[in-house]
mmCIF file of C-alpha atoms and ligand atoms in Angstrom:
data_model
loop_
_atom_site.group_PDB
_atom_site.id
_atom_site.type_symbol
_atom_site.label_atom_id
_atom_site.label_comp_id
_atom_site.label_asym_id
_atom_site.label_seq_id
_atom_site.Cartn_x
_atom_site.Cartn_y
_atom_site.Cartn_z
ATOM 1 C CA MET A 1 -12.298 -128.077 5.332
ATOM 2 C CA THR A 2 -9.844 -126.060 3.142
ATOM 3 C CA ARG A 3 -11.963 -124.059 0.428
ATOM 4 C CA SER A 4 -10.571 -123.817 -3.131
ATOM 5 C CA THR A 5 -10.939 -120.243 -4.301
ATOM 6 C CA ALA A 6 -13.294 -121.702 -7.294
ATOM 7 C CA ASP A 7 -15.796 -122.043 -4.450
ATOM 8 C CA GLN A 8 -16.332 -118.608 -3.932
ATOM 9 C CA PRO A 9 -19.014 -117.109 -5.575
ATOM 10 C CA HIS A 10 -17.033 -114.378 -7.515
ATOM 11 C CA GLU A 11 -14.249 -116.744 -8.145
ATOM 12 C CA ARG A 12 -17.303 -118.691 -10.054
ATOM 13 C CA GLU A 13 -18.684 -115.847 -11.580
ATOM 14 C CA ALA A 14 -15.090 -114.881 -13.074
ATOM 15 C CA GLY A 15 -14.360 -118.218 -14.470
ATOM 16 C CA LEU A 16 -18.443 -118.462 -16.303
ATOM 17 C CA ALA A 17 -17.735 -114.961 -17.781
ATOM 18 C CA ALA A 18 -14.382 -116.017 -19.577
ATOM 19 C CA GLU A 19 -15.947 -119.008 -20.270
ATOM 20 C CA GLN A 20 -18.773 -117.139 -21.968
ATOM 21 C CA ARG A 21 -15.869 -114.574 -23.207
ATOM 22 C CA ARG A 22 -14.037 -117.203 -25.200
ATOM 23 C CA HIS A 23 -17.608 -118.827 -26.229
ATOM 24 C CA TRP A 24 -19.030 -115.811 -27.585
ATOM 25 C CA GLU A 25 -15.846 -114.987 -29.721
ATOM 26 C CA ARG A 26 -15.361 -119.031 -31.236
ATOM 27 C CA THR A 27 -19.080 -118.516 -32.048
ATOM 28 C CA TYR A 28 -18.534 -115.191 -34.063
ATOM 29 C CA ALA A 29 -15.715 -116.270 -35.799
ATOM 30 C CA ALA A 30 -17.578 -119.545 -36.980
ATOM 31 C CA ASN A 31 -20.271 -117.595 -38.117
ATOM 32 C CA PRO A 32 -19.859 -113.816 -39.355
ATOM 33 C CA GLY A 33 -22.451 -111.803 -39.211
ATOM 34 C CA MET A 34 -24.539 -114.220 -37.549
ATOM 35 C CA TYR A 35 -27.849 -111.858 -36.474
ATOM 36 C CA GLY A 36 -28.042 -110.805 -40.375
ATOM 37 C CA ALA A 37 -28.286 -107.209 -41.438
ATOM 38 C CA GLU A 38 -31.492 -105.945 -40.808
ATOM 39 C CA ALA A 39 -31.858 -104.140 -37.301
ATOM 40 C CA SER A 40 -34.085 -105.937 -34.464
ATOM 41 C CA GLY A 41 -37.092 -104.938 -33.580
ATOM 42 C CA PRO A 42 -36.237 -103.322 -30.384
ATOM 43 C CA ALA A 43 -33.533 -101.576 -32.473
ATOM 44 C CA ARG A 44 -36.135 -99.808 -34.832
ATOM 45 C CA HIS A 45 -38.491 -99.131 -31.705
ATOM 46 C CA ALA A 46 -35.842 -97.109 -29.922
ATOM 47 C CA ALA A 47 -34.279 -95.417 -32.558
ATOM 48 C CA ARG A 48 -37.682 -93.693 -32.783
ATOM 49 C CA ALA A 49 -38.131 -93.199 -28.921
ATOM 50 C CA PHE A 50 -34.647 -91.770 -28.527
ATOM 51 C CA GLY A 51 -35.446 -89.695 -31.957
ATOM 52 C CA GLU A 52 -38.647 -87.649 -29.785
ATOM 53 C CA ALA A 53 -36.932 -87.366 -27.021
ATOM 54 C CA GLY A 54 -34.178 -85.303 -29.033
ATOM 55 C CA ALA A 55 -31.006 -87.929 -28.611
ATOM 56 C CA HIS A 56 -27.944 -87.796 -30.917
ATOM 57 C CA GLU A 57 -25.380 -89.812 -28.610
ATOM 58 C CA VAL A 58 -26.230 -93.753 -27.900
ATOM 59 C CA LEU A 59 -24.353 -96.091 -26.083
ATOM 60 C CA GLU A 60 -24.647 -99.659 -27.397
ATOM 61 C CA LEU A 61 -24.043 -102.464 -24.883
ATOM 62 C CA GLY A 62 -22.920 -106.140 -25.983
ATOM 63 C CA ALA A 63 -23.512 -105.129 -29.916
ATOM 64 C CA GLY A 64 -22.063 -108.086 -31.471
ATOM 65 C CA HIS A 65 -21.287 -107.751 -34.997
ATOM 66 C CA GLY A 66 -23.466 -104.514 -34.791
ATOM 67 C CA ARG A 67 -26.840 -104.841 -36.788
ATOM 68 C CA ASP A 68 -28.583 -102.689 -34.569
ATOM 69 C CA ALA A 69 -25.294 -100.300 -34.102
ATOM 70 C CA LEU A 70 -25.045 -99.742 -37.834
ATOM 71 C CA SER A 71 -29.005 -99.131 -37.838
ATOM 72 C CA PHE A 72 -28.450 -96.480 -35.463
ATOM 73 C CA ALA A 73 -25.754 -94.698 -37.353
ATOM 74 C CA ARG A 74 -27.985 -95.247 -40.394
ATOM 75 C CA ALA A 75 -30.633 -93.261 -38.858
ATOM 76 C CA GLY A 76 -27.689 -90.101 -38.285
ATOM 77 C CA PHE A 77 -27.459 -90.981 -34.401
ATOM 78 C CA SER A 78 -23.266 -90.861 -33.101
ATOM 79 C CA VAL A 79 -22.511 -94.732 -32.076
ATOM 80 C CA LEU A 80 -20.198 -95.751 -29.288
ATOM 81 C CA ALA A 81 -20.751 -99.920 -29.920
ATOM 82 C CA THR A 82 -19.073 -102.281 -26.818
ATOM 83 C CA ASP A 83 -18.850 -105.583 -26.241
ATOM 84 C CA PHE A 84 -16.440 -108.331 -24.689
ATOM 85 C CA SER A 85 -16.115 -109.258 -28.596
ATOM 86 C CA ASP A 86 -13.227 -107.960 -30.117
ATOM 87 C CA VAL A 87 -14.130 -110.605 -32.905
ATOM 88 C CA GLY A 88 -17.859 -109.235 -32.968
ATOM 89 C CA LEU A 89 -16.592 -105.688 -32.819
ATOM 90 C CA ALA A 90 -14.291 -105.892 -35.796
ATOM 91 C CA GLN A 91 -16.802 -107.678 -38.072
ATOM 92 C CA LEU A 92 -18.967 -104.158 -37.425
ATOM 93 C CA ARG A 93 -15.801 -102.253 -38.057
ATOM 94 C CA ALA A 94 -15.521 -103.631 -41.121
ATOM 95 C CA GLN A 95 -19.246 -103.575 -42.290
ATOM 96 C CA ALA A 96 -19.507 -99.470 -40.984
ATOM 97 C CA ALA A 97 -16.341 -99.198 -43.247
ATOM 98 C CA ALA A 98 -18.233 -100.681 -46.412
ATOM 99 C CA ASP A 99 -21.390 -98.862 -45.645
ATOM 100 C CA GLY A 100 -19.452 -95.499 -45.098
ATOM 101 C CA LEU A 101 -20.114 -95.190 -41.792
ATOM 102 C CA ALA A 102 -17.141 -95.091 -39.540
ATOM 103 C CA ASP A 103 -17.609 -91.566 -38.851
ATOM 104 C CA LEU A 104 -20.801 -92.448 -36.796
ATOM 105 C CA VAL A 105 -19.808 -95.712 -35.096
ATOM 106 C CA ARG A 106 -17.077 -95.787 -32.770
ATOM 107 C CA THR A 107 -15.924 -99.553 -30.945
ATOM 108 C CA ALA A 108 -14.621 -100.165 -27.453
ATOM 109 C CA THR A 109 -13.889 -103.559 -26.105
ATOM 110 C CA HIS A 110 -15.647 -103.959 -22.993
ATOM 111 C CA ASP A 111 -16.638 -106.038 -20.375
ATOM 112 C CA VAL A 112 -19.957 -105.071 -18.298
ATOM 113 C CA ARG A 113 -18.986 -106.141 -15.301
ATOM 114 C CA THR A 114 -16.480 -102.905 -15.122
ATOM 115 C CA PRO A 115 -17.008 -99.576 -14.969
ATOM 116 C CA LEU A 116 -18.523 -97.848 -18.334
ATOM 117 C CA PRO A 117 -15.492 -96.418 -20.246
ATOM 118 C CA LEU A 118 -17.345 -92.804 -19.899
ATOM 119 C CA PRO A 119 -17.759 -89.995 -17.839
ATOM 120 C CA ASP A 120 -20.644 -89.007 -15.874
ATOM 121 C CA ALA A 121 -23.978 -87.489 -17.943
ATOM 122 C CA SER A 122 -21.985 -88.195 -21.205
ATOM 123 C CA VAL A 123 -24.772 -89.871 -23.652
ATOM 124 C CA ASP A 124 -28.127 -89.108 -24.818
ATOM 125 C CA ALA A 125 -29.612 -92.688 -24.324
ATOM 126 C CA VAL A 126 -28.181 -96.473 -23.969
ATOM 127 C CA TYR A 127 -29.613 -99.510 -25.602
ATOM 128 C CA ALA A 128 -29.025 -103.097 -24.526
ATOM 129 C CA HIS A 129 -30.832 -106.142 -26.480
ATOM 130 C CA MET A 130 -29.934 -109.562 -25.261
ATOM 131 C CA LEU A 131 -26.765 -108.100 -22.982
ATOM 132 C CA LEU A 132 -28.056 -107.881 -19.240
ATOM 133 C CA CYS A 133 -29.823 -111.687 -19.354
ATOM 134 C CA MET A 134 -26.059 -112.751 -20.800
ATOM 135 C CA ALA A 135 -24.202 -114.698 -17.433
ATOM 136 C CA LEU A 136 -23.928 -111.810 -15.410
ATOM 137 C CA SER A 137 -25.396 -112.108 -11.301
ATOM 138 C CA THR A 138 -28.075 -110.380 -9.897
ATOM 139 C CA ALA A 139 -25.454 -107.975 -8.183
ATOM 140 C CA GLU A 140 -23.718 -107.301 -11.024
ATOM 141 C CA ILE A 141 -26.517 -106.441 -13.252
ATOM 142 C CA ARG A 142 -27.618 -104.477 -10.688
ATOM 143 C CA ALA A 143 -23.910 -102.416 -10.567
ATOM 144 C CA LEU A 144 -24.523 -102.125 -14.554
ATOM 145 C CA VAL A 145 -27.834 -100.351 -14.520
ATOM 146 C CA ARG A 146 -25.975 -97.842 -11.505
ATOM 147 C CA GLU A 147 -23.350 -97.347 -14.661
ATOM 148 C CA VAL A 148 -26.008 -96.623 -16.990
ATOM 149 C CA ALA A 149 -27.334 -94.347 -14.724
ATOM 150 C CA ARG A 150 -24.248 -92.332 -14.101
ATOM 151 C CA VAL A 151 -23.243 -92.192 -17.981
ATOM 152 C CA LEU A 152 -26.773 -90.857 -18.943
ATOM 153 C CA ARG A 153 -27.485 -87.018 -19.293
ATOM 154 C CA PRO A 154 -30.632 -86.059 -17.525
ATOM 155 C CA GLY A 155 -33.814 -86.680 -18.865
ATOM 156 C CA GLY A 156 -31.811 -89.740 -21.112
ATOM 157 C CA THR A 157 -33.052 -92.865 -22.202
ATOM 158 C CA PHE A 158 -32.285 -96.691 -21.159
ATOM 159 C CA ALA A 159 -33.885 -99.265 -23.692
ATOM 160 C CA TYR A 160 -32.750 -102.771 -22.862
ATOM 161 C CA THR A 161 -34.356 -106.472 -23.810
ATOM 162 C CA VAL A 162 -34.053 -109.367 -21.641
ATOM 163 C CA ARG A 163 -34.962 -112.896 -21.988
ATOM 164 C CA HIS A 164 -37.680 -113.754 -18.832
ATOM 165 C CA ASP A 165 -38.755 -116.588 -16.891
ATOM 166 C CA GLY A 166 -41.350 -117.512 -19.503
ATOM 167 C CA ASP A 167 -39.006 -118.523 -21.852
ATOM 168 C CA ALA A 168 -39.114 -122.224 -23.073
ATOM 169 C CA HIS A 169 -35.095 -122.066 -21.832
ATOM 170 C CA TYR A 170 -35.687 -120.969 -18.523
ATOM 171 C CA GLY A 171 -34.825 -123.853 -16.371
ATOM 172 C CA ALA A 172 -33.425 -126.357 -18.958
ATOM 173 C CA GLY A 173 -29.357 -127.011 -19.264
ATOM 174 C CA THR A 174 -27.313 -126.760 -16.688
ATOM 175 C CA ASP A 175 -27.983 -124.276 -13.520
ATOM 176 C CA ARG A 176 -25.237 -122.117 -13.027
ATOM 177 C CA GLY A 177 -26.723 -120.745 -10.070
ATOM 178 C CA ASP A 178 -28.506 -117.064 -9.538
ATOM 179 C CA ASP A 179 -31.465 -117.827 -12.273
ATOM 180 C CA ILE A 180 -28.200 -118.404 -14.688
ATOM 181 C CA TRP A 181 -28.881 -121.573 -17.024
ATOM 182 C CA GLU A 182 -26.674 -123.006 -19.697
ATOM 183 C CA HIS A 183 -27.843 -124.396 -22.709
ATOM 184 C CA GLY A 184 -25.761 -125.104 -25.888
ATOM 185 C CA GLY A 185 -22.664 -123.278 -24.331
ATOM 186 C CA PHE A 186 -24.701 -119.836 -24.152
ATOM 187 C CA ALA A 187 -25.220 -119.009 -20.349
ATOM 188 C CA VAL A 188 -28.132 -116.811 -19.868
ATOM 189 C CA HIS A 189 -29.990 -114.941 -16.627
ATOM 190 C CA PHE A 190 -33.511 -114.880 -17.623
ATOM 191 C CA PHE A 191 -35.090 -111.890 -15.523
ATOM 192 C CA SER A 192 -38.054 -111.842 -13.286
ATOM 193 C CA ARG A 193 -40.616 -109.336 -13.589
ATOM 194 C CA ALA A 194 -39.800 -108.795 -9.581
ATOM 195 C CA LEU A 195 -35.818 -107.894 -11.248
ATOM 196 C CA VAL A 196 -37.233 -105.806 -13.753
ATOM 197 C CA GLU A 197 -39.129 -103.355 -11.047
ATOM 198 C CA GLU A 198 -36.474 -103.420 -8.929
ATOM 199 C CA LEU A 199 -33.850 -102.282 -12.009
ATOM 200 C CA ALA A 200 -36.714 -99.293 -12.412
ATOM 201 C CA GLN A 201 -36.320 -97.728 -9.189
ATOM 202 C CA GLY A 202 -35.724 -94.283 -9.251
ATOM 203 C CA TRP A 203 -36.281 -94.230 -12.717
ATOM 204 C CA THR A 204 -39.459 -93.462 -14.535
ATOM 205 C CA LEU A 205 -40.426 -96.662 -16.256
ATOM 206 C CA ARG A 206 -42.099 -96.197 -19.542
ATOM 207 C CA GLU A 207 -42.978 -99.999 -20.794
ATOM 208 C CA VAL A 208 -42.056 -103.467 -20.203
ATOM 209 C CA HIS A 209 -43.564 -104.712 -23.568
ATOM 210 C CA ALA A 210 -43.052 -108.688 -24.168
ATOM 211 C CA PHE A 211 -42.228 -110.027 -27.797
ATOM 212 C CA GLU A 212 -40.794 -112.910 -29.011
ATOM 213 C CA GLU A 213 -37.247 -113.359 -31.907
ATOM 214 C CA GLY A 214 -35.941 -116.168 -33.445
ATOM 215 C CA GLU A 215 -37.170 -119.859 -33.980
ATOM 216 C CA LEU A 216 -36.774 -121.141 -30.336
ATOM 217 C CA PRO A 217 -38.603 -118.459 -29.985
ATOM 218 C CA ARG A 218 -36.896 -116.917 -27.852
ATOM 219 C CA ARG A 219 -39.036 -114.877 -25.487
ATOM 220 C CA LEU A 220 -37.895 -111.400 -24.262
ATOM 221 C CA TRP A 221 -39.338 -108.489 -22.480
ATOM 222 C CA ARG A 222 -38.650 -104.770 -23.834
ATOM 223 C CA VAL A 223 -37.780 -102.270 -21.141
ATOM 224 C CA THR A 224 -37.711 -98.579 -21.755
ATOM 225 C CA GLN A 225 -37.030 -96.032 -19.060
ATOM 226 C CA THR A 226 -35.833 -92.720 -18.237
ATOM 227 C CA ARG A 227 -33.618 -91.073 -15.932
ATOM 228 C CA PRO A 228 -34.996 -88.757 -13.770
HETATM 229 C C1 SAM B 1 -27.454 -112.490 -27.608
HETATM 230 S S1 SAM B 1 -25.690 -111.687 -28.077
HETATM 231 C C2 SAM B 1 -26.592 -110.057 -28.428
HETATM 232 C C3 SAM B 1 -26.182 -109.418 -29.789
HETATM 233 C C4 SAM B 1 -26.551 -108.045 -29.859
HETATM 234 N N1 SAM B 1 -26.737 -107.310 -29.137
HETATM 235 C C5 SAM B 1 -27.420 -108.144 -30.976
HETATM 236 O O1 SAM B 1 -28.771 -108.528 -30.758
HETATM 237 O O2 SAM B 1 -27.047 -108.216 -32.269
HETATM 238 C C6 SAM B 1 -25.066 -111.161 -26.622
HETATM 239 C C7 SAM B 1 -23.794 -109.850 -26.693
HETATM 240 O O3 SAM B 1 -23.261 -110.075 -25.811
HETATM 241 C C8 SAM B 1 -21.930 -109.724 -25.452
HETATM 242 N N2 SAM B 1 -21.424 -110.467 -23.831
HETATM 243 C C9 SAM B 1 -22.122 -111.248 -23.314
HETATM 244 N N3 SAM B 1 -21.624 -110.877 -22.053
HETATM 245 C C10 SAM B 1 -20.935 -109.881 -22.071
HETATM 246 C C11 SAM B 1 -19.922 -109.054 -20.886
HETATM 247 N N4 SAM B 1 -20.009 -109.392 -19.752
HETATM 248 N N5 SAM B 1 -19.397 -107.389 -21.209
HETATM 249 C C12 SAM B 1 -19.411 -107.390 -22.673
HETATM 250 N N6 SAM B 1 -20.319 -107.800 -23.848
HETATM 251 C C13 SAM B 1 -20.942 -109.467 -23.499
HETATM 252 C C14 SAM B 1 -21.544 -111.023 -26.490
HETATM 253 O O4 SAM B 1 -20.577 -111.108 -26.548
HETATM 254 C C15 SAM B 1 -22.643 -111.145 -27.505
HETATM 255 O O5 SAM B 1 -22.187 -110.379 -28.817
#
C-alpha cells in the first residue's frame, strides 16, 4: 500500500505547526494585546530569580505581544523576544516604542522547532510562559531544551511554564497524538511530571510550582532549572 507523506509523523507535525502558526497570527490580529498589559505571575517570579542570579540578558521564547518581555525591560533587563507570530511581535515592538523601551527589547520571528538564533553560552536567562506546551512533539521539546542549554551561559537560569495533565482540557477536544489535544483551534501538549523530570536531566531542578491562570482555569507548572 502506498503511504502519503502526510502519514509520516514528521509531515503531520509540520502540518500541525503551520496550521497553528496561522491560527496564532489570526488570533493576535483579531485580538490585539489579548493577554493584557500587566506582567504575568510567572514573569514577576522569574524577574526576581533572574535578578538574584545577576542576569542581564534574557531570551524569551513564545513572547506573543510581549506583556512579559516588556516587564523584563521595565525591570532593566535586555531582552530578545521571539515568537513564530510576527503579528504578535509587531504589537510588542509598537508597545516597546510607545513605552520608550525600544533600546532594551529586540525581537526575532523564530519557530522553536528550529535551532535558536544565538551563539553558544550567550544569554544569562531564558524564559518561556506557555510555549513548551504548544503543538510540539516530545522529540521537538527535548531538542528545544538542548538548544536552551546550548545558548545559556554556565549557571544560567531557565524558567518555563506548561499546562499539565491535571488541566481540565487534557483529554478534551481532538486528539493530535503525543499528549497534544486541540480545543477551540488551539493545540496544547499537556505535560506529565515524568516529562518535566526528564527535561531537567543534566540541570539543577530548582522548583516545580503548581499554579492556575485565567478563567478556565488553565492548570500549569512553573519550572525553574539552572545550567551547571
Ligand atoms: C499561549 S501563548 C503565550 C504568549 C506569551 N508567552 C504570554 O504568556 O503572553 C503561546 C505563544 O507561543 C507562540 N508559539 C506557538 N508555537 C510556536 C513555535 N513553534 N515557535 C515559536 N512560537 C510559537 C504563539 O504564537 C504564542 O504567541
